[in-house]
Amino acid sequence: MNREVDHHHHTRRPTTTAAFAAGVVLNLAFVVVEAVFGVLSDSLALLTDAGHNLSDVLGLLLAWGAAALAGKRPSTRRTYGYSRATIIASLFSGLLLMGAVGAIGWEAFNRLLEPAEPAGKTIMIVAAIGVVINTATALLFLSGKDSDLNIRGAFLHMAADAACPWAWSPRAR
Ligand SMILES: [Zn+2]
């Protein structure tokens, strides 16, 4: 977390706004895809991942808001500026992710007790779409990842999500 030694109040480049906007739209679309196919194929894996990605969208919105606030100039009342907002947003998106991990863990535990037929093919196809979307989103934040804690977080998170489906999809339900 020693990234915050950088205290310049640089104005946000428009690319940051575009990256967050595109990231939110892409991931929101993927939430809808996962939810629809999750219901159609009665797949808990897809529904829980839809929940995970919905929390990712909220995390992106938080990071976006924080990045916008941090870009504002310090005022007479906020002499430090708004940089601290980015740190608080990082904390909240961390908490959101922990919530999502907890929900997925709980569902996985229940599935161990009551195994269901895997919806393998649908999951593979949706997971492949997810890899493309997560990779594209990670790339959106590639150039800004060294300038802001939240952009760095968004980049690392999306890169990890992009790599993830190949670990779980063959055995997923
Ligand atoms: Zn995620």
JSON list of C-alpha atoms and ligand atoms in Angstrom, two decimals:
[
{"chain": "A", "resi": 1, "resn": "MET", "atom": "CA", "xyz": [0.00, 0.00, 0.00]},
{"chain": "A", "resi": 2, "resn": "ASN", "atom": "CA", "xyz": [3.00, 2.32, -0.21]},
{"chain": "A", "resi": 3, "resn": "ARG", "atom": "CA", "xyz": [1.68, 3.64, -3.51]},
{"chain": "A", "resi": 4, "resn": "GLU", "atom": "CA", "xyz": [0.13, 6.60, -1.74]},
{"chain": "A", "resi": 5, "resn": "VAL", "atom": "CA", "xyz": [3.43, 8.40, -1.35]},
{"chain": "A", "resi": 6, "resn": "ASP", "atom": "CA", "xyz": [2.41, 10.12, -4.58]},
{"chain": "A", "resi": 7, "resn": "HIS", "atom": "CA", "xyz": [0.44, 13.19, -3.50]},
{"chain": "A", "resi": 8, "resn": "HIS", "atom": "CA", "xyz": [0.19, 15.14, -6.72]},
{"chain": "A", "resi": 9, "resn": "HIS", "atom": "CA", "xyz": [-3.28, 16.34, -7.55]},
{"chain": "A", "resi": 10, "resn": "HIS", "atom": "CA", "xyz": [-3.13, 15.58, -11.22]},
{"chain": "A", "resi": 11, "resn": "THR", "atom": "CA", "xyz": [-6.36, 16.05, -13.08]},
{"chain": "A", "resi": 12, "resn": "ARG", "atom": "CA", "xyz": [-7.85, 12.77, -14.29]},
{"chain": "A", "resi": 13, "resn": "ARG", "atom": "CA", "xyz": [-7.26, 11.99, -17.88]},
{"chain": "A", "resi": 14, "resn": "PRO", "atom": "CA", "xyz": [-10.43, 11.41, -19.91]},
{"chain": "A", "resi": 15, "resn": "THR", "atom": "CA", "xyz": [-9.12, 7.90, -20.63]},
{"chain": "A", "resi": 16, "resn": "THR", "atom": "CA", "xyz": [-9.78, 7.01, -16.98]},
{"chain": "A", "resi": 17, "resn": "THR", "atom": "CA", "xyz": [-13.44, 7.98, -17.29]},
{"chain": "A", "resi": 18, "resn": "ALA", "atom": "CA", "xyz": [-13.75, 6.08, -20.56]},
{"chain": "A", "resi": 19, "resn": "ALA", "atom": "CA", "xyz": [-12.07, 3.01, -19.03]},
{"chain": "A", "resi": 20, "resn": "PHE", "atom": "CA", "xyz": [-14.43, 2.95, -16.05]},
{"chain": "A", "resi": 21, "resn": "ALA", "atom": "CA", "xyz": [-17.51, 3.58, -18.22]},
{"chain": "A", "resi": 22, "resn": "ALA", "atom": "CA", "xyz": [-16.57, 0.79, -20.65]},
{"chain": "A", "resi": 23, "resn": "GLY", "atom": "CA", "xyz": [-15.67, -1.53, -17.75]},
{"chain": "A", "resi": 24, "resn": "VAL", "atom": "CA", "xyz": [-19.02, -0.96, -16.03]},
{"chain": "A", "resi": 25, "resn": "VAL", "atom": "CA", "xyz": [-21.03, -1.48, -19.25]},
{"chain": "A", "resi": 26, "resn": "LEU", "atom": "CA", "xyz": [-19.09, -4.63, -20.25]},
{"chain": "A", "resi": 27, "resn": "ASN", "atom": "CA", "xyz": [-19.38, -6.23, -16.82]},
{"chain": "A", "resi": 28, "resn": "LEU", "atom": "CA", "xyz": [-23.01, -5.27, -16.36]},
{"chain": "A", "resi": 29, "resn": "ALA", "atom": "CA", "xyz": [-23.80, -6.92, -19.71]},
{"chain": "A", "resi": 30, "resn": "PHE", "atom": "CA", "xyz": [-21.97, -10.03, -18.52]},
{"chain": "A", "resi": 31, "resn": "VAL", "atom": "CA", "xyz": [-23.98, -10.09, -15.28]},
{"chain": "A", "resi": 32, "resn": "VAL", "atom": "CA", "xyz": [-27.16, -10.18, -17.40]},
{"chain": "A", "resi": 33, "resn": "VAL", "atom": "CA", "xyz": [-25.74, -12.97, -19.62]},
{"chain": "A", "resi": 34, "resn": "GLU", "atom": "CA", "xyz": [-24.75, -15.05, -16.58]},
{"chain": "A", "resi": 35, "resn": "ALA", "atom": "CA", "xyz": [-28.06, -14.49, -14.80]},
{"chain": "A", "resi": 36, "resn": "VAL", "atom": "CA", "xyz": [-30.12, -15.43, -17.88]},
{"chain": "A", "resi": 37, "resn": "PHE", "atom": "CA", "xyz": [-28.09, -18.57, -18.66]},
{"chain": "A", "resi": 38, "resn": "GLY", "atom": "CA", "xyz": [-27.89, -19.40, -14.96]},
{"chain": "A", "resi": 39, "resn": "VAL", "atom": "CA", "xyz": [-31.68, -19.45, -14.70]},
{"chain": "A", "resi": 40, "resn": "LEU", "atom": "CA", "xyz": [-32.17, -21.24, -18.06]},
{"chain": "A", "resi": 41, "resn": "SER", "atom": "CA", "xyz": [-29.68, -24.01, -17.23]},
{"chain": "A", "resi": 42, "resn": "ASP", "atom": "CA", "xyz": [-30.44, -24.00, -13.48]},
{"chain": "A", "resi": 43, "resn": "SER", "atom": "CA", "xyz": [-26.72, -23.48, -12.83]},
{"chain": "A", "resi": 44, "resn": "LEU", "atom": "CA", "xyz": [-25.70, -22.34, -9.38]},
{"chain": "A", "resi": 45, "resn": "ALA", "atom": "CA", "xyz": [-22.16, -21.66, -10.60]},
{"chain": "A", "resi": 46, "resn": "LEU", "atom": "CA", "xyz": [-23.44, -19.13, -13.13]},
{"chain": "A", "resi": 47, "resn": "LEU", "atom": "CA", "xyz": [-25.85, -17.50, -10.69]},
{"chain": "A", "resi": 48, "resn": "THR", "atom": "CA", "xyz": [-23.23, -17.11, -7.97]},
{"chain": "A", "resi": 49, "resn": "ASP", "atom": "CA", "xyz": [-20.75, -15.76, -10.49]},
{"chain": "A", "resi": 50, "resn": "ALA", "atom": "CA", "xyz": [-23.41, -13.31, -11.68]},
{"chain": "A", "resi": 51, "resn": "GLY", "atom": "CA", "xyz": [-23.52, -12.14, -8.04]},
{"chain": "A", "resi": 52, "resn": "HIS", "atom": "CA", "xyz": [-19.75, -11.92, -7.95]},
{"chain": "A", "resi": 53, "resn": "ASN", "atom": "CA", "xyz": [-19.67, -9.86, -11.14]},
{"chain": "A", "resi": 54, "resn": "LEU", "atom": "CA", "xyz": [-22.46, -7.61, -9.87]},
{"chain": "A", "resi": 55, "resn": "SER", "atom": "CA", "xyz": [-20.26, -6.86, -6.85]},
{"chain": "A", "resi": 56, "resn": "ASP", "atom": "CA", "xyz": [-17.41, -6.23, -9.30]},
{"chain": "A", "resi": 57, "resn": "VAL", "atom": "CA", "xyz": [-19.59, -3.64, -11.07]},
{"chain": "A", "resi": 58, "resn": "LEU", "atom": "CA", "xyz": [-20.28, -1.96, -7.71]},
{"chain": "A", "resi": 59, "resn": "GLY", "atom": "CA", "xyz": [-16.55, -2.07, -6.99]},
{"chain": "A", "resi": 60, "resn": "LEU", "atom": "CA", "xyz": [-15.82, -0.42, -10.35]},
{"chain": "A", "resi": 61, "resn": "LEU", "atom": "CA", "xyz": [-18.43, 2.28, -9.63]},
{"chain": "A", "resi": 62, "resn": "LEU", "atom": "CA", "xyz": [-16.85, 2.94, -6.23]},
{"chain": "A", "resi": 63, "resn": "ALA", "atom": "CA", "xyz": [-13.36, 3.11, -7.73]},
{"chain": "A", "resi": 64, "resn": "TRP", "atom": "CA", "xyz": [-14.67, 5.39, -10.48]},
{"chain": "A", "resi": 65, "resn": "GLY", "atom": "CA", "xyz": [-16.30, 7.76, -7.98]},
{"chain": "A", "resi": 66, "resn": "ALA", "atom": "CA", "xyz": [-13.17, 7.77, -5.84]},
{"chain": "A", "resi": 67, "resn": "ALA", "atom": "CA", "xyz": [-10.91, 8.45, -8.82]},
{"chain": "A", "resi": 68, "resn": "ALA", "atom": "CA", "xyz": [-13.19, 11.34, -9.82]},
{"chain": "A", "resi": 69, "resn": "LEU", "atom": "CA", "xyz": [-13.15, 12.75, -6.28]},
{"chain": "A", "resi": 70, "resn": "ALA", "atom": "CA", "xyz": [-9.39, 12.35, -5.98]},
{"chain": "A", "resi": 71, "resn": "GLY", "atom": "CA", "xyz": [-9.00, 14.34, -9.18]},
{"chain": "A", "resi": 72, "resn": "LYS", "atom": "CA", "xyz": [-10.83, 17.34, -7.69]},
{"chain": "A", "resi": 73, "resn": "ARG", "atom": "CA", "xyz": [-8.66, 20.17, -6.48]},
{"chain": "A", "resi": 74, "resn": "PRO", "atom": "CA", "xyz": [-8.30, 20.73, -2.72]},
{"chain": "A", "resi": 75, "resn": "SER", "atom": "CA", "xyz": [-10.76, 23.31, -1.38]},
{"chain": "A", "resi": 76, "resn": "THR", "atom": "CA", "xyz": [-10.51, 25.56, 1.66]},
{"chain": "A", "resi": 77, "resn": "ARG", "atom": "CA", "xyz": [-12.53, 23.01, 3.61]},
{"chain": "A", "resi": 78, "resn": "ARG", "atom": "CA", "xyz": [-10.85, 19.94, 2.12]},
{"chain": "A", "resi": 79, "resn": "THR", "atom": "CA", "xyz": [-7.28, 21.16, 2.20]},
{"chain": "A", "resi": 80, "resn": "TYR", "atom": "CA", "xyz": [-5.85, 17.70, 1.69]},
{"chain": "A", "resi": 81, "resn": "GLY", "atom": "CA", "xyz": [-8.03, 17.21, -1.38]},
{"chain": "A", "resi": 82, "resn": "TYR", "atom": "CA", "xyz": [-9.99, 14.06, -1.94]},
{"chain": "A", "resi": 83, "resn": "SER", "atom": "CA", "xyz": [-7.22, 11.51, -2.42]},
{"chain": "A", "resi": 84, "resn": "ARG", "atom": "CA", "xyz": [-8.28, 9.66, 0.69]},
{"chain": "A", "resi": 85, "resn": "ALA", "atom": "CA", "xyz": [-11.53, 8.72, -1.07]},
{"chain": "A", "resi": 86, "resn": "THR", "atom": "CA", "xyz": [-9.59, 6.30, -3.25]},
{"chain": "A", "resi": 87, "resn": "ILE", "atom": "CA", "xyz": [-8.30, 4.45, -0.19]},
{"chain": "A", "resi": 88, "resn": "ILE", "atom": "CA", "xyz": [-11.77, 4.21, 1.35]},
{"chain": "A", "resi": 89, "resn": "ALA", "atom": "CA", "xyz": [-13.19, 2.94, -1.94]},
{"chain": "A", "resi": 90, "resn": "SER", "atom": "CA", "xyz": [-10.47, 0.27, -2.04]},
{"chain": "A", "resi": 91, "resn": "LEU", "atom": "CA", "xyz": [-11.53, -0.84, 1.42]},
{"chain": "A", "resi": 92, "resn": "PHE", "atom": "CA", "xyz": [-15.20, -1.07, 0.39]},
{"chain": "A", "resi": 93, "resn": "SER", "atom": "CA", "xyz": [-14.50, -3.01, -2.79]},
{"chain": "A", "resi": 94, "resn": "GLY", "atom": "CA", "xyz": [-12.33, -5.37, -0.72]},
{"chain": "A", "resi": 95, "resn": "LEU", "atom": "CA", "xyz": [-15.27, -5.90, 1.65]},
{"chain": "A", "resi": 96, "resn": "LEU", "atom": "CA", "xyz": [-17.63, -6.46, -1.32]},
{"chain": "A", "resi": 97, "resn": "LEU", "atom": "CA", "xyz": [-15.30, -9.10, -2.70]},
{"chain": "A", "resi": 98, "resn": "MET", "atom": "CA", "xyz": [-15.05, -10.84, 0.66]},
{"chain": "A", "resi": 99, "resn": "GLY", "atom": "CA", "xyz": [-18.86, -10.92, 0.76]},
{"chain": "A", "resi": 100, "resn": "ALA", "atom": "CA", "xyz": [-18.96, -12.48, -2.71]},
{"chain": "A", "resi": 101, "resn": "VAL", "atom": "CA", "xyz": [-16.30, -15.04, -1.76]},
{"chain": "A", "resi": 102, "resn": "GLY", "atom": "CA", "xyz": [-18.29, -15.92, 1.36]},
{"chain": "A", "resi": 103, "resn": "ALA", "atom": "CA", "xyz": [-21.50, -16.43, -0.66]},
{"chain": "A", "resi": 104, "resn": "ILE", "atom": "CA", "xyz": [-19.71, -18.61, -3.22]},
{"chain": "A", "resi": 105, "resn": "GLY", "atom": "CA", "xyz": [-18.05, -20.65, -0.47]},
{"chain": "A", "resi": 106, "resn": "TRP", "atom": "CA", "xyz": [-21.41, -21.21, 1.21]},
{"chain": "A", "resi": 107, "resn": "GLU", "atom": "CA", "xyz": [-23.07, -22.35, -2.03]},
{"chain": "A", "resi": 108, "resn": "ALA", "atom": "CA", "xyz": [-20.12, -24.61, -2.83]},
{"chain": "A", "resi": 109, "resn": "PHE", "atom": "CA", "xyz": [-20.40, -26.19, 0.62]},
{"chain": "A", "resi": 110, "resn": "ASN", "atom": "CA", "xyz": [-24.12, -26.81, 0.09]},
{"chain": "A", "resi": 111, "resn": "ARG", "atom": "CA", "xyz": [-23.37, -28.38, -3.28]},
{"chain": "A", "resi": 112, "resn": "LEU", "atom": "CA", "xyz": [-20.96, -30.79, -1.61]},
{"chain": "A", "resi": 113, "resn": "LEU", "atom": "CA", "xyz": [-23.84, -31.93, 0.59]},
{"chain": "A", "resi": 114, "resn": "GLU", "atom": "CA", "xyz": [-26.33, -32.03, -2.29]},
{"chain": "A", "resi": 115, "resn": "PRO", "atom": "CA", "xyz": [-24.53, -32.55, -5.60]},
{"chain": "A", "resi": 116, "resn": "ALA", "atom": "CA", "xyz": [-26.39, -31.54, -8.77]},
{"chain": "A", "resi": 117, "resn": "GLU", "atom": "CA", "xyz": [-25.92, -32.36, -12.41]},
{"chain": "A", "resi": 118, "resn": "PRO", "atom": "CA", "xyz": [-23.34, -30.00, -13.95]},
{"chain": "A", "resi": 119, "resn": "ALA", "atom": "CA", "xyz": [-24.46, -27.71, -16.75]},
{"chain": "A", "resi": 120, "resn": "GLY", "atom": "CA", "xyz": [-21.00, -28.14, -18.28]},
{"chain": "A", "resi": 121, "resn": "LYS", "atom": "CA", "xyz": [-21.38, -26.93, -21.86]},
{"chain": "A", "resi": 122, "resn": "THR", "atom": "CA", "xyz": [-23.31, -23.76, -21.01]},
{"chain": "A", "resi": 123, "resn": "ILE", "atom": "CA", "xyz": [-20.81, -22.95, -18.27]},
{"chain": "A", "resi": 124, "resn": "MET", "atom": "CA", "xyz": [-17.86, -23.43, -20.61]},
{"chain": "A", "resi": 125, "resn": "ILE", "atom": "CA", "xyz": [-19.39, -21.06, -23.18]},
{"chain": "A", "resi": 126, "resn": "VAL", "atom": "CA", "xyz": [-20.32, -18.40, -20.61]},
{"chain": "A", "resi": 127, "resn": "ALA", "atom": "CA", "xyz": [-16.89, -18.77, -18.94]},
{"chain": "A", "resi": 128, "resn": "ALA", "atom": "CA", "xyz": [-15.23, -18.17, -22.32]},
{"chain": "A", "resi": 129, "resn": "ILE", "atom": "CA", "xyz": [-17.28, -14.97, -22.74]},
{"chain": "A", "resi": 130, "resn": "GLY", "atom": "CA", "xyz": [-16.19, -14.02, -19.22]},
{"chain": "A", "resi": 131, "resn": "VAL", "atom": "CA", "xyz": [-12.51, -14.50, -20.06]},
{"chain": "A", "resi": 132, "resn": "VAL", "atom": "CA", "xyz": [-12.89, -12.15, -23.04]},
{"chain": "A", "resi": 133, "resn": "ILE", "atom": "CA", "xyz": [-14.78, -9.53, -21.01]},
{"chain": "A", "resi": 134, "resn": "ASN", "atom": "CA", "xyz": [-12.43, -9.67, -18.02]},
{"chain": "A", "resi": 135, "resn": "THR", "atom": "CA", "xyz": [-9.35, -9.52, -20.23]},
{"chain": "A", "resi": 136, "resn": "ALA", "atom": "CA", "xyz": [-10.77, -6.55, -22.13]},
{"chain": "A", "resi": 137, "resn": "THR", "atom": "CA", "xyz": [-11.64, -4.79, -18.85]},
{"chain": "A", "resi": 138, "resn": "ALA", "atom": "CA", "xyz": [-8.17, -5.45, -17.41]},
{"chain": "A", "resi": 139, "resn": "LEU", "atom": "CA", "xyz": [-6.59, -3.99, -20.55]},
{"chain": "A", "resi": 140, "resn": "LEU", "atom": "CA", "xyz": [-8.71, -0.83, -20.12]},
{"chain": "A", "resi": 141, "resn": "PHE", "atom": "CA", "xyz": [-6.88, -0.18, -16.85]},
{"chain": "A", "resi": 142, "resn": "LEU", "atom": "CA", "xyz": [-3.42, -1.27, -18.00]},
{"chain": "A", "resi": 143, "resn": "SER", "atom": "CA", "xyz": [-2.11, 2.21, -18.75]},
{"chain": "A", "resi": 144, "resn": "GLY", "atom": "CA", "xyz": [-3.48, 3.83, -15.58]},
{"chain": "A", "resi": 145, "resn": "LYS", "atom": "CA", "xyz": [-2.58, 1.09, -13.13]},
{"chain": "A", "resi": 146, "resn": "ASP", "atom": "CA", "xyz": [0.52, 2.86, -11.77]},
{"chain": "A", "resi": 147, "resn": "SER", "atom": "CA", "xyz": [-1.16, 6.22, -11.15]},
{"chain": "A", "resi": 148, "resn": "ASP", "atom": "CA", "xyz": [-4.01, 5.28, -8.79]},
{"chain": "A", "resi": 149, "resn": "LEU", "atom": "CA", "xyz": [-4.57, 2.62, -6.15]},
{"chain": "A", "resi": 150, "resn": "ASN", "atom": "CA", "xyz": [-8.12, 1.91, -7.36]},
{"chain": "A", "resi": 151, "resn": "ILE", "atom": "CA", "xyz": [-7.16, 1.64, -11.01]},
{"chain": "A", "resi": 152, "resn": "ARG", "atom": "CA", "xyz": [-4.39, -0.74, -9.96]},
{"chain": "A", "resi": 153, "resn": "GLY", "atom": "CA", "xyz": [-6.92, -2.72, -7.92]},
{"chain": "A", "resi": 154, "resn": "ALA", "atom": "CA", "xyz": [-9.36, -2.84, -10.84]},
{"chain": "A", "resi": 155, "resn": "PHE", "atom": "CA", "xyz": [-6.59, -4.01, -13.16]},
{"chain": "A", "resi": 156, "resn": "LEU", "atom": "CA", "xyz": [-5.35, -6.77, -10.84]},
{"chain": "A", "resi": 157, "resn": "HIS", "atom": "CA", "xyz": [-8.87, -7.92, -9.99]},
{"chain": "A", "resi": 158, "resn": "MET", "atom": "CA", "xyz": [-9.98, -8.17, -13.63]},
{"chain": "A", "resi": 159, "resn": "ALA", "atom": "CA", "xyz": [-6.75, -9.92, -14.62]},
{"chain": "A", "resi": 160, "resn": "ALA", "atom": "CA", "xyz": [-7.27, -12.47, -11.83]},
{"chain": "A", "resi": 161, "resn": "ASP", "atom": "CA", "xyz": [-10.92, -12.95, -12.84]},
{"chain": "A", "resi": 162, "resn": "ALA", "atom": "CA", "xyz": [-9.82, -13.51, -16.45]},
{"chain": "A", "resi": 163, "resn": "ALA", "atom": "CA", "xyz": [-7.47, -16.31, -15.36]},
{"chain": "A", "resi": 164, "resn": "CYS", "atom": "CA", "xyz": [-9.95, -17.85, -12.92]},
{"chain": "A", "resi": 165, "resn": "PRO", "atom": "CA", "xyz": [-12.54, -19.72, -15.06]},
{"chain": "A", "resi": 166, "resn": "TRP", "atom": "CA", "xyz": [-9.92, -22.10, -16.44]},
{"chain": "A", "resi": 167, "resn": "ALA", "atom": "CA", "xyz": [-9.28, -23.25, -12.90]},
{"chain": "A", "resi": 168, "resn": "TRP", "atom": "CA", "xyz": [-12.87, -24.02, -11.98]},
{"chain": "A", "resi": 169, "resn": "SER", "atom": "CA", "xyz": [-14.93, -24.53, -15.14]},
{"chain": "A", "resi": 170, "resn": "PRO", "atom": "CA", "xyz": [-14.16, -28.22, -15.90]},
{"chain": "A", "resi": 171, "resn": "ARG", "atom": "CA", "xyz": [-15.56, -29.26, -12.54]},
{"chain": "A", "resi": 172, "resn": "ALA", "atom": "CA", "xyz": [-18.02, -26.44, -12.02]},
{"chain": "A", "resi": 173, "resn": "ARG", "atom": "CA", "xyz": [-21.72, -26.96, -11.58]},
{"chain": "B", "resi": 1, "resn": "ZN", "atom": "ZN", "xyz": [-14.27, -10.29, -9.69]}
]
